[in-house]
């Protein structure tokens, strides 16, 4: 992390994840293999990715029931990449006097100044859930804002957006259109090995 990024990272509450976090995750080998091949290796070995025609991901959705390790996987990916980990909490984005869409835009504007970053949004359906047919619904503005921010975020390398949800079906259909997310990866319940470790 460059000196110019240090202040921004502190402002965003960024964390440096230990590289050993990936190895510390016991069990769930099939999920680890998919995440490593689709997300980690194309970003850590760009020359090999280019040689085989694999585009490094810019945005990914992890989905599965609560407690399956989606957050742990996101943190472990940041550790493998040695990139700062910034978690955006939808429930904490907006102060009482600031609209959530404005707070989201401001957070992404700051994130785009960083050289490298893994941005994690858990329970993304809170800000990208299926919109009602009522134009005055406050959720419309927040979802529209996020839909505009993702393509801008994708324009630079060495940045990764990971969103997590318990239900893909609860996400707005526009959120899932091609070009916004590279992969939608299922994370199943912990297997016997992972449960024993927990």
mmCIF file of C-alpha atoms in Angstrom:
data_model
loop_
_atom_site.group_PDB
_atom_site.id
_atom_site.type_symbol
_atom_site.label_atom_id
_atom_site.label_comp_id
_atom_site.label_asym_id
_atom_site.label_seq_id
_atom_site.Cartn_x
_atom_site.Cartn_y
_atom_site.Cartn_z
ATOM 1 C CA UNK A 1 0.000 0.000 0.000
ATOM 2 C CA UNK A 2 1.416 3.352 -1.035
ATOM 3 C CA UNK A 3 1.753 6.235 1.410
ATOM 4 C CA UNK A 4 -0.850 8.216 -0.522
ATOM 5 C CA UNK A 5 -3.397 5.447 0.089
ATOM 6 C CA UNK A 6 -2.798 5.135 3.839
ATOM 7 C CA UNK A 7 -5.084 8.029 4.836
ATOM 8 C CA UNK A 8 -7.890 6.894 2.529
ATOM 9 C CA UNK A 9 -7.657 3.332 3.814
ATOM 10 C CA UNK A 10 -7.880 4.518 7.417
ATOM 11 C CA UNK A 11 -10.903 6.657 6.504
ATOM 12 C CA UNK A 12 -12.616 3.646 4.913
ATOM 13 C CA UNK A 13 -11.806 1.326 7.829
ATOM 14 C CA UNK A 14 -9.716 -0.945 5.603
ATOM 15 C CA UNK A 15 -8.057 -4.059 6.971
ATOM 16 C CA UNK A 16 -4.924 -5.923 5.891
ATOM 17 C CA UNK A 17 -5.830 -9.598 5.841
ATOM 18 C CA UNK A 18 -3.137 -12.170 6.702
ATOM 19 C CA UNK A 19 -1.958 -14.292 3.778
ATOM 20 C CA UNK A 20 -2.403 -17.446 5.865
ATOM 21 C CA UNK A 21 -6.149 -16.924 6.149
ATOM 22 C CA UNK A 22 -6.717 -19.017 3.020
ATOM 23 C CA UNK A 23 -4.831 -22.022 4.429
ATOM 24 C CA UNK A 24 -6.604 -21.598 7.783
ATOM 25 C CA UNK A 25 -9.974 -22.243 6.129
ATOM 26 C CA UNK A 26 -10.422 -25.979 6.608
ATOM 27 C CA UNK A 27 -12.712 -28.087 4.423
ATOM 28 C CA UNK A 28 -15.005 -26.780 1.661
ATOM 29 C CA UNK A 29 -12.401 -27.830 -0.882
ATOM 30 C CA UNK A 30 -14.738 -27.651 -3.894
ATOM 31 C CA UNK A 31 -15.669 -24.028 -3.084
ATOM 32 C CA UNK A 32 -12.021 -23.150 -2.476
ATOM 33 C CA UNK A 33 -11.027 -24.657 -5.814
ATOM 34 C CA UNK A 34 -13.677 -22.697 -7.737
ATOM 35 C CA UNK A 35 -12.768 -19.421 -6.006
ATOM 36 C CA UNK A 36 -9.054 -20.000 -6.513
ATOM 37 C CA UNK A 37 -9.401 -20.802 -10.234
ATOM 38 C CA UNK A 38 -11.965 -18.127 -11.061
ATOM 39 C CA UNK A 39 -10.885 -15.260 -8.792
ATOM 40 C CA UNK A 40 -7.447 -15.654 -7.244
ATOM 41 C CA UNK A 41 -5.204 -17.155 -9.929
ATOM 42 C CA UNK A 42 -6.238 -14.817 -12.783
ATOM 43 C CA UNK A 43 -5.374 -11.874 -10.509
ATOM 44 C CA UNK A 44 -2.144 -13.261 -9.001
ATOM 45 C CA UNK A 45 -0.832 -14.684 -12.288
ATOM 46 C CA UNK A 46 -1.902 -12.181 -14.970
ATOM 47 C CA UNK A 47 0.644 -13.404 -17.547
ATOM 48 C CA UNK A 48 -0.657 -16.975 -17.369
ATOM 49 C CA UNK A 49 -4.237 -15.674 -17.469
ATOM 50 C CA UNK A 50 -3.489 -13.683 -20.613
ATOM 51 C CA UNK A 51 -1.745 -16.670 -22.199
ATOM 52 C CA UNK A 52 -4.855 -18.807 -21.691
ATOM 53 C CA UNK A 53 -7.320 -16.040 -22.593
ATOM 54 C CA UNK A 54 -8.761 -15.704 -19.090
ATOM 55 C CA UNK A 55 -9.979 -12.244 -18.091
ATOM 56 C CA UNK A 56 -9.250 -11.395 -14.429
ATOM 57 C CA UNK A 57 -12.535 -10.755 -12.582
ATOM 58 C CA UNK A 58 -13.572 -7.277 -11.498
ATOM 59 C CA UNK A 59 -16.844 -8.110 -9.700
ATOM 60 C CA UNK A 60 -18.219 -11.345 -8.250
ATOM 61 C CA UNK A 61 -21.316 -12.438 -6.310
ATOM 62 C CA UNK A 62 -21.069 -15.136 -3.622
ATOM 63 C CA UNK A 63 -24.399 -16.613 -2.616
ATOM 64 C CA UNK A 64 -25.533 -19.172 -0.084
ATOM 65 C CA UNK A 65 -27.372 -19.574 3.218
ATOM 66 C CA UNK A 66 -26.250 -17.550 6.257
ATOM 67 C CA UNK A 67 -23.185 -18.922 8.009
ATOM 68 C CA UNK A 68 -21.599 -20.630 5.002
ATOM 69 C CA UNK A 69 -18.415 -18.536 5.064
ATOM 70 C CA UNK A 70 -19.018 -15.953 2.330
ATOM 71 C CA UNK A 71 -17.380 -13.195 4.383
ATOM 72 C CA UNK A 72 -14.487 -15.483 5.340
ATOM 73 C CA UNK A 73 -13.894 -16.351 1.684
ATOM 74 C CA UNK A 74 -13.881 -12.648 0.724
ATOM 75 C CA UNK A 75 -11.340 -11.873 3.454
ATOM 76 C CA UNK A 76 -9.203 -14.873 2.474
ATOM 77 C CA UNK A 77 -9.158 -13.699 -1.173
ATOM 78 C CA UNK A 78 -7.951 -10.261 -0.025
ATOM 79 C CA UNK A 79 -5.226 -12.008 1.994
ATOM 80 C CA UNK A 80 -4.124 -14.081 -1.006
ATOM 81 C CA UNK A 81 -3.956 -10.955 -3.174
ATOM 82 C CA UNK A 82 -2.304 -8.854 -0.417
ATOM 83 C CA UNK A 83 -4.840 -6.117 -1.187
ATOM 84 C CA UNK A 84 -6.585 -3.987 1.446
ATOM 85 C CA UNK A 85 -10.026 -5.262 2.443
ATOM 86 C CA UNK A 86 -12.819 -2.695 2.743
ATOM 87 C CA UNK A 87 -16.283 -3.778 3.854
ATOM 88 C CA UNK A 88 -19.203 -1.495 3.060
ATOM 89 C CA UNK A 89 -22.131 -2.024 5.418
ATOM 90 C CA UNK A 90 -25.422 -1.013 3.751
ATOM 91 C CA UNK A 91 -26.999 -0.381 7.156
ATOM 92 C CA UNK A 92 -24.192 2.022 8.147
ATOM 93 C CA UNK A 93 -23.701 3.834 4.852
ATOM 94 C CA UNK A 94 -25.994 6.765 5.450
ATOM 95 C CA UNK A 95 -26.136 9.147 8.357
ATOM 96 C CA UNK A 96 -29.637 10.363 9.311
ATOM 97 C CA UNK A 97 -29.146 13.579 7.317
ATOM 98 C CA UNK A 98 -27.541 11.946 4.234
ATOM 99 C CA UNK A 99 -29.364 9.902 1.593
ATOM 100 C CA UNK A 100 -28.047 6.360 1.165
ATOM 101 C CA UNK A 101 -27.504 6.830 -2.595
ATOM 102 C CA UNK A 102 -25.282 9.876 -1.920
ATOM 103 C CA UNK A 103 -23.358 8.014 0.787
ATOM 104 C CA UNK A 104 -22.817 5.066 -1.584
ATOM 105 C CA UNK A 105 -21.576 7.369 -4.361
ATOM 106 C CA UNK A 106 -19.204 9.123 -1.948
ATOM 107 C CA UNK A 107 -17.801 5.797 -0.677
ATOM 108 C CA UNK A 108 -17.141 4.539 -4.217
ATOM 109 C CA UNK A 109 -15.555 7.867 -5.221
ATOM 110 C CA UNK A 110 -13.060 7.411 -2.382
ATOM 111 C CA UNK A 111 -12.506 3.723 -3.245
ATOM 112 C CA UNK A 112 -11.665 4.601 -6.842
ATOM 113 C CA UNK A 113 -8.681 6.633 -5.668
ATOM 114 C CA UNK A 114 -6.983 3.507 -4.291
ATOM 115 C CA UNK A 115 -4.346 1.570 -6.242
ATOM 116 C CA UNK A 116 -5.577 -1.849 -5.113
ATOM 117 C CA UNK A 117 -8.602 -2.904 -3.050
ATOM 118 C CA UNK A 118 -11.056 -5.716 -2.378
ATOM 119 C CA UNK A 119 -14.465 -4.157 -1.654
ATOM 120 C CA UNK A 120 -16.963 -6.406 0.107
ATOM 121 C CA UNK A 121 -20.703 -5.732 0.414
ATOM 122 C CA UNK A 122 -22.518 -8.299 2.536
ATOM 123 C CA UNK A 123 -26.283 -8.704 2.262
ATOM 124 C CA UNK A 124 -26.167 -6.695 -0.951
ATOM 125 C CA UNK A 125 -29.898 -7.316 -1.430
ATOM 126 C CA UNK A 126 -30.410 -4.472 1.086
ATOM 127 C CA UNK A 127 -29.279 -2.000 -1.583
ATOM 128 C CA UNK A 128 -29.897 -4.026 -4.755
ATOM 129 C CA UNK A 129 -33.101 -5.882 -4.004
ATOM 130 C CA UNK A 130 -35.915 -6.269 -6.528
ATOM 131 C CA UNK A 131 -37.422 -2.834 -7.050
ATOM 132 C CA UNK A 132 -41.121 -2.284 -6.613
ATOM 133 C CA UNK A 133 -43.166 -0.672 -9.348
ATOM 134 C CA UNK A 134 -43.499 2.499 -7.258
ATOM 135 C CA UNK A 135 -41.090 5.176 -8.625
ATOM 136 C CA UNK A 136 -41.069 7.051 -5.297
ATOM 137 C CA UNK A 137 -39.705 3.985 -3.455
ATOM 138 C CA UNK A 138 -36.376 5.079 -1.853
ATOM 139 C CA UNK A 139 -34.850 1.728 -2.871
ATOM 140 C CA UNK A 140 -35.056 2.798 -6.533
ATOM 141 C CA UNK A 141 -32.466 5.554 -6.072
ATOM 142 C CA UNK A 142 -30.004 3.374 -4.154
ATOM 143 C CA UNK A 143 -30.232 0.476 -6.617
ATOM 144 C CA UNK A 144 -29.909 2.846 -9.596
ATOM 145 C CA UNK A 145 -26.834 4.414 -8.024
ATOM 146 C CA UNK A 146 -25.151 1.055 -7.461
ATOM 147 C CA UNK A 147 -25.948 0.017 -11.035
ATOM 148 C CA UNK A 148 -24.132 3.152 -12.271
ATOM 149 C CA UNK A 149 -21.161 2.721 -9.913
ATOM 150 C CA UNK A 150 -20.255 -0.876 -10.814
ATOM 151 C CA UNK A 151 -19.227 -0.192 -14.473
ATOM 152 C CA UNK A 152 -17.059 2.740 -13.335
ATOM 153 C CA UNK A 153 -15.443 0.543 -10.667
ATOM 154 C CA UNK A 154 -14.667 -2.112 -13.306
ATOM 155 C CA UNK A 155 -12.695 0.282 -15.516
ATOM 156 C CA UNK A 156 -9.419 -0.141 -13.626
ATOM 157 C CA UNK A 157 -7.351 -3.217 -12.895
ATOM 158 C CA UNK A 158 -6.271 -4.369 -9.433
ATOM 159 C CA UNK A 159 -9.654 -3.800 -7.855
ATOM 160 C CA UNK A 160 -12.225 -6.433 -6.985
ATOM 161 C CA UNK A 161 -15.821 -6.045 -5.841
ATOM 162 C CA UNK A 162 -17.276 -9.034 -3.970
ATOM 163 C CA UNK A 163 -20.973 -8.952 -3.107
ATOM 164 C CA UNK A 164 -22.617 -11.562 -0.902
ATOM 165 C CA UNK A 165 -26.266 -12.500 -0.681
ATOM 166 C CA UNK A 166 -28.377 -15.222 0.875
ATOM 167 C CA UNK A 167 -30.652 -15.306 -2.166
ATOM 168 C CA UNK A 168 -29.855 -14.410 -5.766
ATOM 169 C CA UNK A 169 -33.590 -14.366 -6.477
ATOM 170 C CA UNK A 170 -34.034 -11.371 -4.173
ATOM 171 C CA UNK A 171 -31.641 -9.239 -6.276
ATOM 172 C CA UNK A 172 -32.931 -6.807 -8.868
ATOM 173 C CA UNK A 173 -32.875 -8.313 -12.368
ATOM 174 C CA UNK A 174 -30.880 -5.344 -13.728
ATOM 175 C CA UNK A 175 -28.169 -6.078 -11.176
ATOM 176 C CA UNK A 176 -27.626 -9.529 -12.719
ATOM 177 C CA UNK A 177 -27.451 -8.484 -16.376
ATOM 178 C CA UNK A 178 -24.284 -9.474 -18.281
ATOM 179 C CA UNK A 179 -21.342 -7.112 -17.929
ATOM 180 C CA UNK A 180 -21.756 -6.222 -14.273
ATOM 181 C CA UNK A 181 -20.510 -9.399 -12.581
ATOM 182 C CA UNK A 182 -18.008 -11.902 -13.934
ATOM 183 C CA UNK A 183 -19.155 -14.801 -11.766
ATOM 184 C CA UNK A 184 -21.993 -15.812 -9.468
ATOM 185 C CA UNK A 185 -20.481 -18.471 -7.203
ATOM 186 C CA UNK A 186 -22.530 -20.679 -4.850
ATOM 187 C CA UNK A 187 -21.142 -21.281 -1.356
ATOM 188 C CA UNK A 188 -22.768 -24.327 0.227
ATOM 189 C CA UNK A 189 -23.061 -25.238 3.894
ATOM 190 C CA UNK A 190 -19.789 -26.210 5.616
ATOM 191 C CA UNK A 191 -18.884 -29.847 5.016
ATOM 192 C CA UNK A 192 -18.018 -32.316 7.802
ATOM 193 C CA UNK A 193 -14.342 -31.255 7.852
ATOM 194 C CA UNK A 194 -15.219 -27.558 8.082
ATOM 195 C CA UNK A 195 -17.824 -28.205 10.797
ATOM 196 C CA UNK A 196 -15.293 -30.175 12.840
ATOM 197 C CA UNK A 197 -12.805 -27.304 12.532
ATOM 198 C CA UNK A 198 -15.428 -24.758 13.573
#
